[in-house]
mmCIF file of C-alpha atoms in Angstrom:
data_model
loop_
_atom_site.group_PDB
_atom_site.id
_atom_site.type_symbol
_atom_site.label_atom_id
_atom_site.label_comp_id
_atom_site.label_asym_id
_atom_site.label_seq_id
_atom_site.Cartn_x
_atom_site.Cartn_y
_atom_site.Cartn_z
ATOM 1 C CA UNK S 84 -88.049 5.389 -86.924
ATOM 2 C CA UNK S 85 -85.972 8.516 -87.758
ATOM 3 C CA UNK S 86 -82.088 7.828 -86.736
ATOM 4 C CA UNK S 87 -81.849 4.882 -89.109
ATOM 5 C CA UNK S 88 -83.598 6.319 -92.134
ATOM 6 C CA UNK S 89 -81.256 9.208 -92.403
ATOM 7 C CA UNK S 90 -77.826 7.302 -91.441
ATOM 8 C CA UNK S 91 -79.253 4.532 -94.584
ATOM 9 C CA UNK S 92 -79.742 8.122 -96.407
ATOM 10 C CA UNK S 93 -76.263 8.998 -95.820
ATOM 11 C CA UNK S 94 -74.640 5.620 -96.294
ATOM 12 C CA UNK S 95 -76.388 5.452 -99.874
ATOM 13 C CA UNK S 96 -77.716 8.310 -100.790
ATOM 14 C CA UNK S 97 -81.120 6.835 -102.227
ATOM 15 C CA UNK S 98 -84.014 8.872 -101.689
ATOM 16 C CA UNK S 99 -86.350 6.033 -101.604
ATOM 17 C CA UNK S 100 -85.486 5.138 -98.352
ATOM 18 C CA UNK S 101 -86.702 8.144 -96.834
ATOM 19 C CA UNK S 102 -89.819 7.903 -99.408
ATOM 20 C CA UNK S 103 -90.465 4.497 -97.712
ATOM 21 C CA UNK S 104 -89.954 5.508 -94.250
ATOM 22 C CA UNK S 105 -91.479 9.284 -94.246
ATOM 23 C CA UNK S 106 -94.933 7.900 -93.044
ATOM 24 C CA UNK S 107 -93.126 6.102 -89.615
ATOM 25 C CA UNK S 108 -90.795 9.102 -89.470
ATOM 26 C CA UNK S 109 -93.847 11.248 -88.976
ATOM 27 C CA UNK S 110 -95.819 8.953 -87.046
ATOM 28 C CA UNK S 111 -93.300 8.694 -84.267
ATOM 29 C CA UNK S 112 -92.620 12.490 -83.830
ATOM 30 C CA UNK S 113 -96.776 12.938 -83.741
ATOM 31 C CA UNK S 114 -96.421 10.302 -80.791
ATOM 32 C CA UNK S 115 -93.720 11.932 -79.433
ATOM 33 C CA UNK S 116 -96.041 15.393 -79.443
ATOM 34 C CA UNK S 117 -98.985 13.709 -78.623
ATOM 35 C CA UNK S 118 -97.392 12.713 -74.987
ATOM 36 C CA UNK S 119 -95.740 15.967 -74.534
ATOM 37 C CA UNK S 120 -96.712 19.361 -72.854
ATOM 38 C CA UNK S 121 -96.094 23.076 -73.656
ATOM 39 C CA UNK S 122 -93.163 21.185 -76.233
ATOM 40 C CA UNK S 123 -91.936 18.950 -73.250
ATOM 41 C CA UNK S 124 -92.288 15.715 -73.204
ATOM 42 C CA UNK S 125 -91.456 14.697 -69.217
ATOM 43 C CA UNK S 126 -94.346 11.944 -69.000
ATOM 44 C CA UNK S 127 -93.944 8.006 -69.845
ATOM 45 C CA UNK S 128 -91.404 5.363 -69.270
ATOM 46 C CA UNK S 129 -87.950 5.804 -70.580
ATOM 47 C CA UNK S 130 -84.938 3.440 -70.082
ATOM 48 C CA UNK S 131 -82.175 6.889 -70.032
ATOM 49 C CA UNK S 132 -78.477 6.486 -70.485
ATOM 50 C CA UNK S 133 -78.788 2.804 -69.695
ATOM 51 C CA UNK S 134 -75.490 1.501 -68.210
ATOM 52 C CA UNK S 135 -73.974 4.602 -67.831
ATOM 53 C CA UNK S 136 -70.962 4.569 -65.145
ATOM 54 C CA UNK S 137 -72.252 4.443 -61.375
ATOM 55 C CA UNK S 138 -69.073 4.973 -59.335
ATOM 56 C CA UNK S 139 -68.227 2.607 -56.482
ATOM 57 C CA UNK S 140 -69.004 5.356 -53.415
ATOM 58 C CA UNK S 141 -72.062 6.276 -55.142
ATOM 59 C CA UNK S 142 -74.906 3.496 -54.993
ATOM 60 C CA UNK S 143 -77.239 4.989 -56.292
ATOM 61 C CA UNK S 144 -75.463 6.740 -59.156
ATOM 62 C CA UNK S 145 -77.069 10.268 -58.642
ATOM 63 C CA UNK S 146 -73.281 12.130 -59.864
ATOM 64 C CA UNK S 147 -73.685 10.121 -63.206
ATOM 65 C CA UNK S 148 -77.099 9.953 -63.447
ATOM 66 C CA UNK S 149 -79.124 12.092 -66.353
ATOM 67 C CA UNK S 150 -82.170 13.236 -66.343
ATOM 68 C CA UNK S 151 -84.600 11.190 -68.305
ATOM 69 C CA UNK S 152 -86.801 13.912 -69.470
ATOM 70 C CA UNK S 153 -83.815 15.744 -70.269
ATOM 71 C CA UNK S 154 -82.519 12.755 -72.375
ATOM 72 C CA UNK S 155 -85.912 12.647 -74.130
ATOM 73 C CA UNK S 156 -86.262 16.142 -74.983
ATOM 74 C CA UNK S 157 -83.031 15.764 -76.494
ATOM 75 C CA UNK S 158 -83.881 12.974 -79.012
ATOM 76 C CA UNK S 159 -87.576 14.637 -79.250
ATOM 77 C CA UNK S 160 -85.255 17.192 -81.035
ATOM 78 C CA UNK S 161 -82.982 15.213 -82.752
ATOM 79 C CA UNK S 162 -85.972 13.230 -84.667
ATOM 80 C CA UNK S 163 -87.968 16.435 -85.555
ATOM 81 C CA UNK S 164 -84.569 17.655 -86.983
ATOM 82 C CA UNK S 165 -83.877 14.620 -89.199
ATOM 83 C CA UNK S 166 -87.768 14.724 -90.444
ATOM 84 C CA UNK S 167 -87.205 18.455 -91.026
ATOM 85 C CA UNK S 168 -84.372 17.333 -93.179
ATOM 86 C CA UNK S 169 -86.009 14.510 -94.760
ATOM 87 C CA UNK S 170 -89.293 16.558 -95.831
ATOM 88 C CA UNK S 171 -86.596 19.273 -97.350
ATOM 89 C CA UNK S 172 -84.991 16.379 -99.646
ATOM 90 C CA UNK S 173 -88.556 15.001 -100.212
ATOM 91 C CA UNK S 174 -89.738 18.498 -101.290
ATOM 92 C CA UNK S 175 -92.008 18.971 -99.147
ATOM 93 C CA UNK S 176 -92.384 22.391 -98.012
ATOM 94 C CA UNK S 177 -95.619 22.534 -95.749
ATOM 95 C CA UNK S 178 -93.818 19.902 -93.378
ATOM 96 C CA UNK S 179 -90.793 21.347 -93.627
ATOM 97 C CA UNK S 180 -92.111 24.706 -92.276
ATOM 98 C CA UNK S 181 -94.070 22.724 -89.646
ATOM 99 C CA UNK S 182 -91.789 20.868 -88.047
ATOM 100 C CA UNK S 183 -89.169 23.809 -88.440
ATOM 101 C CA UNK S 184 -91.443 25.998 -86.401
ATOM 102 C CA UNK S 185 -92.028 22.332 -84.213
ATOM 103 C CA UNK S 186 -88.094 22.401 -83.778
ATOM 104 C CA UNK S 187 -87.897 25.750 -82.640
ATOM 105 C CA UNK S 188 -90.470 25.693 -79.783
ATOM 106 C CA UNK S 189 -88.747 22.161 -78.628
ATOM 107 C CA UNK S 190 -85.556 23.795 -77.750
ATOM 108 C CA UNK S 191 -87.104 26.843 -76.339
ATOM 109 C CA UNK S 192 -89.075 24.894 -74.221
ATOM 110 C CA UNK S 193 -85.787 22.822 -73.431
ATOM 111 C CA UNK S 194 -83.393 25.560 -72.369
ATOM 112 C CA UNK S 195 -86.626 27.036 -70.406
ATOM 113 C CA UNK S 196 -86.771 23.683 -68.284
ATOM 114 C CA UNK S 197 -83.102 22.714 -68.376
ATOM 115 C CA UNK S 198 -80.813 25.622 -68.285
ATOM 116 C CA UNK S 199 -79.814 27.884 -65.681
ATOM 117 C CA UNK S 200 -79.748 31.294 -66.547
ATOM 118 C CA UNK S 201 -75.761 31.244 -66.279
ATOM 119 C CA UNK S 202 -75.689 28.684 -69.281
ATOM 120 C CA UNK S 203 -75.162 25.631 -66.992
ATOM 121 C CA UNK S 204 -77.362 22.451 -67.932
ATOM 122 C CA UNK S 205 -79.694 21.143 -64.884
ATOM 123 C CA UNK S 206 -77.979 17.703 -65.339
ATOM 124 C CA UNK S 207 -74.296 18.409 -64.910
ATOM 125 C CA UNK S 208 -73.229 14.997 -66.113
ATOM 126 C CA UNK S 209 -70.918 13.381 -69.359
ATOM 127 C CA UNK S 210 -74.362 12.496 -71.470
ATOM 128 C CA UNK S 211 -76.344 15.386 -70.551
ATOM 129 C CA UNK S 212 -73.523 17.832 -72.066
ATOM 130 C CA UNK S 213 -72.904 15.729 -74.977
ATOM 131 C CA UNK S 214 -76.958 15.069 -76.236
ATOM 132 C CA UNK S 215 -77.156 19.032 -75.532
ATOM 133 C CA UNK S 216 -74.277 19.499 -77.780
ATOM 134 C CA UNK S 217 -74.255 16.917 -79.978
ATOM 135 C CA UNK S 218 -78.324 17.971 -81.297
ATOM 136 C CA UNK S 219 -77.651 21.750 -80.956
ATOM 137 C CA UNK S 220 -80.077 22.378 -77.968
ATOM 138 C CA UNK S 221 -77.790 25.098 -77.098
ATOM 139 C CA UNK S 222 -77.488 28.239 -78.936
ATOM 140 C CA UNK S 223 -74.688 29.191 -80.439
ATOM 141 C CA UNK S 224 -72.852 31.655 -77.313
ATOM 142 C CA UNK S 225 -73.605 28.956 -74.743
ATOM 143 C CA UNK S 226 -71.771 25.590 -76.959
ATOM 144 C CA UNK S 227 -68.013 26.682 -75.902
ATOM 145 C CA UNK S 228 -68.252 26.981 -71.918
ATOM 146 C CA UNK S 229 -70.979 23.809 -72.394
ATOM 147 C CA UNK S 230 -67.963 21.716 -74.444
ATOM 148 C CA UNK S 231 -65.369 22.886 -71.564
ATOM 149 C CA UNK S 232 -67.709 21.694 -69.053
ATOM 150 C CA UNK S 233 -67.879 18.304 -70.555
ATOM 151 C CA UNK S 234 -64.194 18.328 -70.796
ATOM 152 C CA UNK S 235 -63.507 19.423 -66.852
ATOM 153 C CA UNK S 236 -66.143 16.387 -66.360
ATOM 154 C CA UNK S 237 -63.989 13.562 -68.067
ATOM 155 C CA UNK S 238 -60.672 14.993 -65.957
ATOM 156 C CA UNK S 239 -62.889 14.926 -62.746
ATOM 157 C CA UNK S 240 -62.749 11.520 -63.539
ATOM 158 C CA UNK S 241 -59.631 11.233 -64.436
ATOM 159 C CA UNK S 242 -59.432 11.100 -68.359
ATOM 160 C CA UNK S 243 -62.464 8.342 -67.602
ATOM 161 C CA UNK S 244 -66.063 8.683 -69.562
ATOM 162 C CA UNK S 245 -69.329 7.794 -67.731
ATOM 163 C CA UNK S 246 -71.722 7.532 -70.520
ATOM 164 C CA UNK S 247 -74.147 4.599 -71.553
ATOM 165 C CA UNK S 248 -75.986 3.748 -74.527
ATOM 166 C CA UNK S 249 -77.137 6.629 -75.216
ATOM 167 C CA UNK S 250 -74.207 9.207 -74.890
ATOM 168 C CA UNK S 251 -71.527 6.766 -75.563
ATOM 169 C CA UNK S 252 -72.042 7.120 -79.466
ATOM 170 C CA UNK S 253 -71.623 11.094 -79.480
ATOM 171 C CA UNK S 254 -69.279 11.306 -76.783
ATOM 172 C CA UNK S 255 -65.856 11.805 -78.962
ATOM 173 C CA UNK S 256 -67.602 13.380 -81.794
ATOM 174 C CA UNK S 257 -68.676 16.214 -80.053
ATOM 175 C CA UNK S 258 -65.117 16.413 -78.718
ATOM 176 C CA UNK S 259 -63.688 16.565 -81.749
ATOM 177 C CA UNK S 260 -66.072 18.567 -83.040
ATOM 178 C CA UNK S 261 -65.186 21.249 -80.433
ATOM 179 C CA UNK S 262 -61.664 21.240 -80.788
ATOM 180 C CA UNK S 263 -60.930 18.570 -78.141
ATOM 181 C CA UNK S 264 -59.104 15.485 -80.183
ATOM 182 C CA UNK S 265 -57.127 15.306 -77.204
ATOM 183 C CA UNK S 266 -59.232 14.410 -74.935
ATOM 184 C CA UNK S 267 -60.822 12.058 -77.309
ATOM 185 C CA UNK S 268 -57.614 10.400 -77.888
ATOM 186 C CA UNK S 269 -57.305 10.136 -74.180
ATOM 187 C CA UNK S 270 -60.591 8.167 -73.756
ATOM 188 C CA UNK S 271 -60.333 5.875 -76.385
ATOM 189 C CA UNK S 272 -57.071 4.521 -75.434
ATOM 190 C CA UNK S 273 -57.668 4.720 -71.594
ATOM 191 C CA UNK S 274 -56.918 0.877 -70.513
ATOM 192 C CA UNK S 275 -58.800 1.371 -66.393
ATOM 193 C CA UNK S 276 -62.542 0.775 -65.644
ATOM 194 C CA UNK S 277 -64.612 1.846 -66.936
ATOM 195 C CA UNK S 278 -63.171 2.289 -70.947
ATOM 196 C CA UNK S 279 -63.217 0.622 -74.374
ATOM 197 C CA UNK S 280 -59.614 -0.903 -73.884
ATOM 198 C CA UNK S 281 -60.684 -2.404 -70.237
ATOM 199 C CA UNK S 282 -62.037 -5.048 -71.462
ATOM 200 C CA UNK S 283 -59.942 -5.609 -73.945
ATOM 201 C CA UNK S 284 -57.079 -6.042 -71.232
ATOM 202 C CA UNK S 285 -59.323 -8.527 -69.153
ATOM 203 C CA UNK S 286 -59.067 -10.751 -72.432
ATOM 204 C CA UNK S 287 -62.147 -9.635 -74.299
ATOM 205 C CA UNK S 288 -62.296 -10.158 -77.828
ATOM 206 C CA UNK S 289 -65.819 -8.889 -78.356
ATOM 207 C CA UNK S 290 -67.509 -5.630 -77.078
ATOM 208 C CA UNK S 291 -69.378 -6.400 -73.899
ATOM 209 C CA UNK S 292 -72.490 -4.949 -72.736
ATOM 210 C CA UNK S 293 -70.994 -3.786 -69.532
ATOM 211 C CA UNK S 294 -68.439 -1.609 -68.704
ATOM 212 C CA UNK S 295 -67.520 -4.039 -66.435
ATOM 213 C CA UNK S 296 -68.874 -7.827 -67.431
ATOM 214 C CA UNK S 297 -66.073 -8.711 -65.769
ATOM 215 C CA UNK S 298 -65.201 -6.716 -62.716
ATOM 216 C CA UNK S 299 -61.618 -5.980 -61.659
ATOM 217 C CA UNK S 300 -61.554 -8.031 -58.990
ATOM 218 C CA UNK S 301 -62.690 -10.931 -62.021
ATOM 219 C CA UNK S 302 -65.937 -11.668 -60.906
ATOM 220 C CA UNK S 303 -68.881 -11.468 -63.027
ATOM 221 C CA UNK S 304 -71.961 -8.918 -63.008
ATOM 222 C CA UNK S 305 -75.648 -11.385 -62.756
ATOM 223 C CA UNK S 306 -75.672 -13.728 -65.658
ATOM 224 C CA UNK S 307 -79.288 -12.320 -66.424
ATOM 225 C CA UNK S 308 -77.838 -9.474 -68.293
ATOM 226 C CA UNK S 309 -74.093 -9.731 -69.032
ATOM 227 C CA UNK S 310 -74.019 -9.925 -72.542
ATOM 228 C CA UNK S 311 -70.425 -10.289 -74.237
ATOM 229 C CA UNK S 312 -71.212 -9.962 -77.677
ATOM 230 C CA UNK S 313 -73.238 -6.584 -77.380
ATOM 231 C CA UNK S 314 -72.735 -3.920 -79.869
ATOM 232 C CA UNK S 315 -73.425 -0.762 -78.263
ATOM 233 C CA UNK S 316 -70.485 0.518 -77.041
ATOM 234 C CA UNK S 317 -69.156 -0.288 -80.335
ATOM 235 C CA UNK S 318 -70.174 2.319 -81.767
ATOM 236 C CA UNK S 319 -67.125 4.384 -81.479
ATOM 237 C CA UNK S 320 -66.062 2.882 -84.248
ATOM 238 C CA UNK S 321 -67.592 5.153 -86.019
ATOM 239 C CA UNK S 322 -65.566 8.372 -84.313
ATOM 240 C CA UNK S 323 -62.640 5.760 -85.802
ATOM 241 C CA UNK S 324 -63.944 6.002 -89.017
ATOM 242 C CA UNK S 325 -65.179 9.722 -89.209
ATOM 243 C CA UNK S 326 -62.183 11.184 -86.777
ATOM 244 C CA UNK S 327 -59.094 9.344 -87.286
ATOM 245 C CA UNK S 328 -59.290 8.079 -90.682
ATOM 246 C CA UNK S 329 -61.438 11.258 -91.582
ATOM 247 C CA UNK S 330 -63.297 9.293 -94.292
ATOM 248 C CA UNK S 331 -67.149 10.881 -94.132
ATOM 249 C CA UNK S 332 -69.637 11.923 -97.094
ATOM 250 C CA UNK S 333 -70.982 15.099 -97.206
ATOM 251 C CA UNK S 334 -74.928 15.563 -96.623
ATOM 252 C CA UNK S 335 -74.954 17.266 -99.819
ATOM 253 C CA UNK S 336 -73.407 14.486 -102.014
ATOM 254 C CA UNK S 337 -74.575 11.651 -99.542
ATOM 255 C CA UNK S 338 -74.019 8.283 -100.431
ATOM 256 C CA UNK S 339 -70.316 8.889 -100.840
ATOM 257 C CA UNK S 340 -70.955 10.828 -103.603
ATOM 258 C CA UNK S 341 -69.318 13.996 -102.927
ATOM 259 C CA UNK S 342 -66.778 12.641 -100.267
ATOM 260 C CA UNK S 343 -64.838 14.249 -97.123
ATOM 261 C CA UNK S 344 -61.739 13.361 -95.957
ATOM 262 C CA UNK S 345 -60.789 15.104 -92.760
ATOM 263 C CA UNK S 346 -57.922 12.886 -90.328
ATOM 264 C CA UNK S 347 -57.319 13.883 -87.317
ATOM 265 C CA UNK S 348 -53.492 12.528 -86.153
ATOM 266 C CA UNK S 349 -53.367 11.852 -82.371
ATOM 267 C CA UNK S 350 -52.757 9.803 -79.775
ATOM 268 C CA UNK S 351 -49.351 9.078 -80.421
ATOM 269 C CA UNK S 352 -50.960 7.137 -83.347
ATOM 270 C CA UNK S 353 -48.769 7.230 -86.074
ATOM 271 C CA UNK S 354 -50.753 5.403 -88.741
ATOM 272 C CA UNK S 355 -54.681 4.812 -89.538
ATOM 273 C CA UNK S 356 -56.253 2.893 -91.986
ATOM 274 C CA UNK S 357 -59.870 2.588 -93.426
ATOM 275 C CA UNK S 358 -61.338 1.213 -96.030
ATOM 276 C CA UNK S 359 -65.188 1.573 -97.524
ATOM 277 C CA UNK S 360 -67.223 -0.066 -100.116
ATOM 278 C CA UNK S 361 -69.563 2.437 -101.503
ATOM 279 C CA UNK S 362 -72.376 2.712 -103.992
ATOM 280 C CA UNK S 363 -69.288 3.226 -106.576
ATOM 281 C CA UNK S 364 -66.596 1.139 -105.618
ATOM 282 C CA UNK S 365 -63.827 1.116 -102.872
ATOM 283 C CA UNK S 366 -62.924 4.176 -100.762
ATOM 284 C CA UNK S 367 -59.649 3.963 -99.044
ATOM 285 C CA UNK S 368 -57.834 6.433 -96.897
ATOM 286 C CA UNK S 369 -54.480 5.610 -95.207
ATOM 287 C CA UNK S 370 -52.255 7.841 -93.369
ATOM 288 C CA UNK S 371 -48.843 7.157 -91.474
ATOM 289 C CA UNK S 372 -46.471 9.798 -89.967
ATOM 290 C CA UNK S 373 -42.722 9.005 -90.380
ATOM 291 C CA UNK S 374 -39.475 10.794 -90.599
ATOM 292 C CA UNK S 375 -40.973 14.395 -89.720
ATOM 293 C CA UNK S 376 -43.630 13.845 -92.603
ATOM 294 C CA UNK S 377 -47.536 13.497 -92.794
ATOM 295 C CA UNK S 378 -48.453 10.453 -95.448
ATOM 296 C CA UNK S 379 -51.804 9.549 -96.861
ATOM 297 C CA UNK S 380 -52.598 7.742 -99.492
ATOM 298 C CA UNK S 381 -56.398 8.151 -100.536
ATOM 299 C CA UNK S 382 -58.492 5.699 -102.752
ATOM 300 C CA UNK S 383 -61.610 7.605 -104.521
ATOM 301 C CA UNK S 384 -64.310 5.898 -106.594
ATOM 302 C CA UNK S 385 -64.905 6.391 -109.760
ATOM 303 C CA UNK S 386 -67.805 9.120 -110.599
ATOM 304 C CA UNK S 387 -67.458 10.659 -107.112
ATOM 305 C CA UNK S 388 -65.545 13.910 -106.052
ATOM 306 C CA UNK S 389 -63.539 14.530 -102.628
ATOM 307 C CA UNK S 390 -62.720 17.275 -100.255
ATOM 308 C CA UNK S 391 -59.540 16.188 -98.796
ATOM 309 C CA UNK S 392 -57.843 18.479 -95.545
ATOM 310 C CA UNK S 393 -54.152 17.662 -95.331
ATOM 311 C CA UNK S 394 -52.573 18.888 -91.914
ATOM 312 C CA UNK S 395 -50.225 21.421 -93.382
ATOM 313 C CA UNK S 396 -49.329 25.115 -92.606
ATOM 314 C CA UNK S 397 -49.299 25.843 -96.424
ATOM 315 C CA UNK S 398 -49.467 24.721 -99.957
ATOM 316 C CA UNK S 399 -46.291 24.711 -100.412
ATOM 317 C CA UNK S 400 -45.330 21.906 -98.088
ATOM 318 C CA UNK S 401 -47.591 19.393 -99.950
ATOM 319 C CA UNK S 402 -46.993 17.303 -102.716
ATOM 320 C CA UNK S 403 -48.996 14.519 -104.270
ATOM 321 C CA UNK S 404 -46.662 11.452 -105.874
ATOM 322 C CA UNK S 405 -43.525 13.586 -105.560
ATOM 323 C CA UNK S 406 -44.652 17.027 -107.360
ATOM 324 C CA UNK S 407 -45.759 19.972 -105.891
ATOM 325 C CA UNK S 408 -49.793 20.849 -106.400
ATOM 326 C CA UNK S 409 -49.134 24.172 -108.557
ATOM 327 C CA UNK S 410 -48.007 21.465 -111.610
ATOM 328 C CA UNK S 411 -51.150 19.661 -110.814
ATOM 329 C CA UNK S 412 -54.046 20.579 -112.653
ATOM 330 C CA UNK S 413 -56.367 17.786 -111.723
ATOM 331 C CA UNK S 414 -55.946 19.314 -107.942
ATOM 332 C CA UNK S 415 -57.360 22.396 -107.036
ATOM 333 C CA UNK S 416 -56.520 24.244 -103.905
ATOM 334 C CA UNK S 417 -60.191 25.500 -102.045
ATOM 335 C CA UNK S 418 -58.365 27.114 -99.066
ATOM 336 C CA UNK S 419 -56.499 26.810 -96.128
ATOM 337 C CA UNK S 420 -59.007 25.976 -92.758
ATOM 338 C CA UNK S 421 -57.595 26.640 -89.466
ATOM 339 C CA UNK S 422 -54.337 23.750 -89.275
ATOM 340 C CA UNK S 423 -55.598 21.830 -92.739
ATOM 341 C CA UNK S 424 -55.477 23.069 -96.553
ATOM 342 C CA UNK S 425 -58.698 21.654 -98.495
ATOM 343 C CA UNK S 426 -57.974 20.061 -101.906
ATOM 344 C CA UNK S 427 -60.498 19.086 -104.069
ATOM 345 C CA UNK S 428 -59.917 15.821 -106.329
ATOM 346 C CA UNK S 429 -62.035 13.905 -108.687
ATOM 347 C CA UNK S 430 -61.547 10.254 -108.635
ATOM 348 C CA UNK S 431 -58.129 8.342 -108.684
ATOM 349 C CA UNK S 432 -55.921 7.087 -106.623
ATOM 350 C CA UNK S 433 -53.205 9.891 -104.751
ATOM 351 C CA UNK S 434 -49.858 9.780 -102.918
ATOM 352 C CA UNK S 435 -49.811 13.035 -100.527
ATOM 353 C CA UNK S 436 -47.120 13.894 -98.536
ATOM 354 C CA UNK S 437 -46.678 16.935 -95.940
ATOM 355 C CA UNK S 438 -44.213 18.585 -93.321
ATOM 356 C CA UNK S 439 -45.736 17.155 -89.944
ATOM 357 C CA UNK S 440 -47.352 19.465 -87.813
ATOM 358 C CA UNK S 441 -47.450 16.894 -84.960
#
């Protein structure tokens, strides 16, 4: 009632959706209130991180396990933050103060409940540190040590995630987000159980619904519920997309019209394609690394703008279709941000090139 509202937002940028949707957006976070206590809402059903990794010497899955109430709170959150941000673009400033001041008692009440006083999170586990992290539950002097201890999690078992449905999605955004592309890297092309390319060396050519549909030993889980066309997992396509490629819109110009290209180069990768059909026309971003030099060649639409991040040390080791940018008036230089320098095109179609840093 909330997620897919504002991702259709993003993708098109048409404030009718959330005009049409506002009424279930709101309806859903008053249900979610309505079953919750002192801004906690531990009662009810809830499915979790379903499928998350159990190991093998743990039966009943309690080192991988989240808390469920910990897991709702989190999404409790999330949804009062994306109708916070839909009454804003809806101009609607008495619910945008409400569920502002709604937000802020939710994540009170959560680091009340689930944080120890030393910053540590009451469910130590992959999904737990990534929902926390991934929605901002944590404020801002506990999100470091919380991203480290997500990253010491994934080594304890050994470069190997443990998420389900519900973490899965977030888990290498966050860690990229945090400075950890490495790590990301190392998850998405792990090839052991559990991992996205497991299945893919048992023969798979769709994405399964288990880690393990078919177990290492190549038996099968219960027929029941062993789907092997099953999108979830799939989603980290979309850390592809956002991460690797770096092709993204900016909330601000949603829809595509104000675009962000960001790559990040890793993984011994040394080229990344992506291509997007937006509200106006094709976006395309491809990069390639070769002979000591960073490549991309970037597609933008007509009637759109883009922030593009090239991974150089300066200005003066980029050039776009052979000339440097200070002869290039239709390029202007925003400033240099951490290992990338921000240009700012209009729409066209660009040849960059830049000293590696990889």
């Amino acid at each position: 009632s909330t997620i897919i509202p504002w991702n259709m937002w993003l993708a098109y940028g048409d404030a009718k959706i959330l005009e049409d949707q506002y009424a279930s957006m709101k309806a859903w976070v008053g249900f979610m209130q309505s079953h919750s206590k002192d801004y906690l809402w531990n009662t009810g059903f809830h499915f979790g991180d379903w499928l998350f990794y159990r190991p093998a010497d743990d039966n009943d899955g309690r080192s991988a396990v989240t808390d469920k109430y910990f897991i709702a709170q989190c999404f409790f959150a999330h949804s009062t933050q994306l109708l916070l941000n839909a009454a804003k673009i809806l101009n609607k400033p008495g619910d945008a103060e409400l569920y502002a001041d709604l937000l802020k008692h939710l994540k009170e009440a959560f680091l009340k409940e689930y944080v120890t006083s030393s910053g540590r999170l009451i469910s130590g586990t992959q999904t737990a540190y990534v929902l926390a992290l991934q929605f901002d539950m944590l404020p801002e002097n506990l999100r470091a040590q919380a991203a480290q201890r997500l990253v010491s999690n994934i080594q304890d078992y050994n470069n190997h995630l443990t998420t389900g449905f519900l973490g899965t999605p977030y888990l290498c955004h966050v860690l990229s987000r945090f400075g950890y592309d490495t790590v990301a890297y190392k998850l998405l092309l792990q090839e052991t159980y559990p991992s996205w390319l497991y299945p893919v060396k048992m023969g798979a050519t769709t994405i399964w619904e288990r880690w393990d549909g078919e177990k290492p030993d190549s038996s099968f889980q219960t027929p029941g519920m062993n789907s092997f066309n099953h999108y979830a997992y799939g989603a980290i396509g979309d850390w592809m997309y956002r991460n690797i490629t770096g092709l993204d819109t900016y909330e601000e110009g949603a829809g595509y019209k104000k675009i962000r290209i960001r790559p990040h180069p890793g993984g011994n990768l040394s080229y990344a394609h992506a291509s997007l059909e937006t509200g106006y026309g094709k976006l395309d971003v491809l990069w390639k690394i070769a002979d000591g030099k960073f490549i991309m060649d970037v597609e933008i639409p007509a009637n759109t703008t883009a922030g593009i991040y090239i991974p150089a040390a300066t200005t003066e080791n980029i050039t776009e279709n052979g000339k440097p940018l200070r002869d290039l008036k239709e390029i202007s230089v925003a400033r240099k941000e951490g290992d990338y320098i921000l240009l700012q095109v209009g729409s066209g179609v660009y040849h960059f090139s830049a000293d590696s840093m990889k």
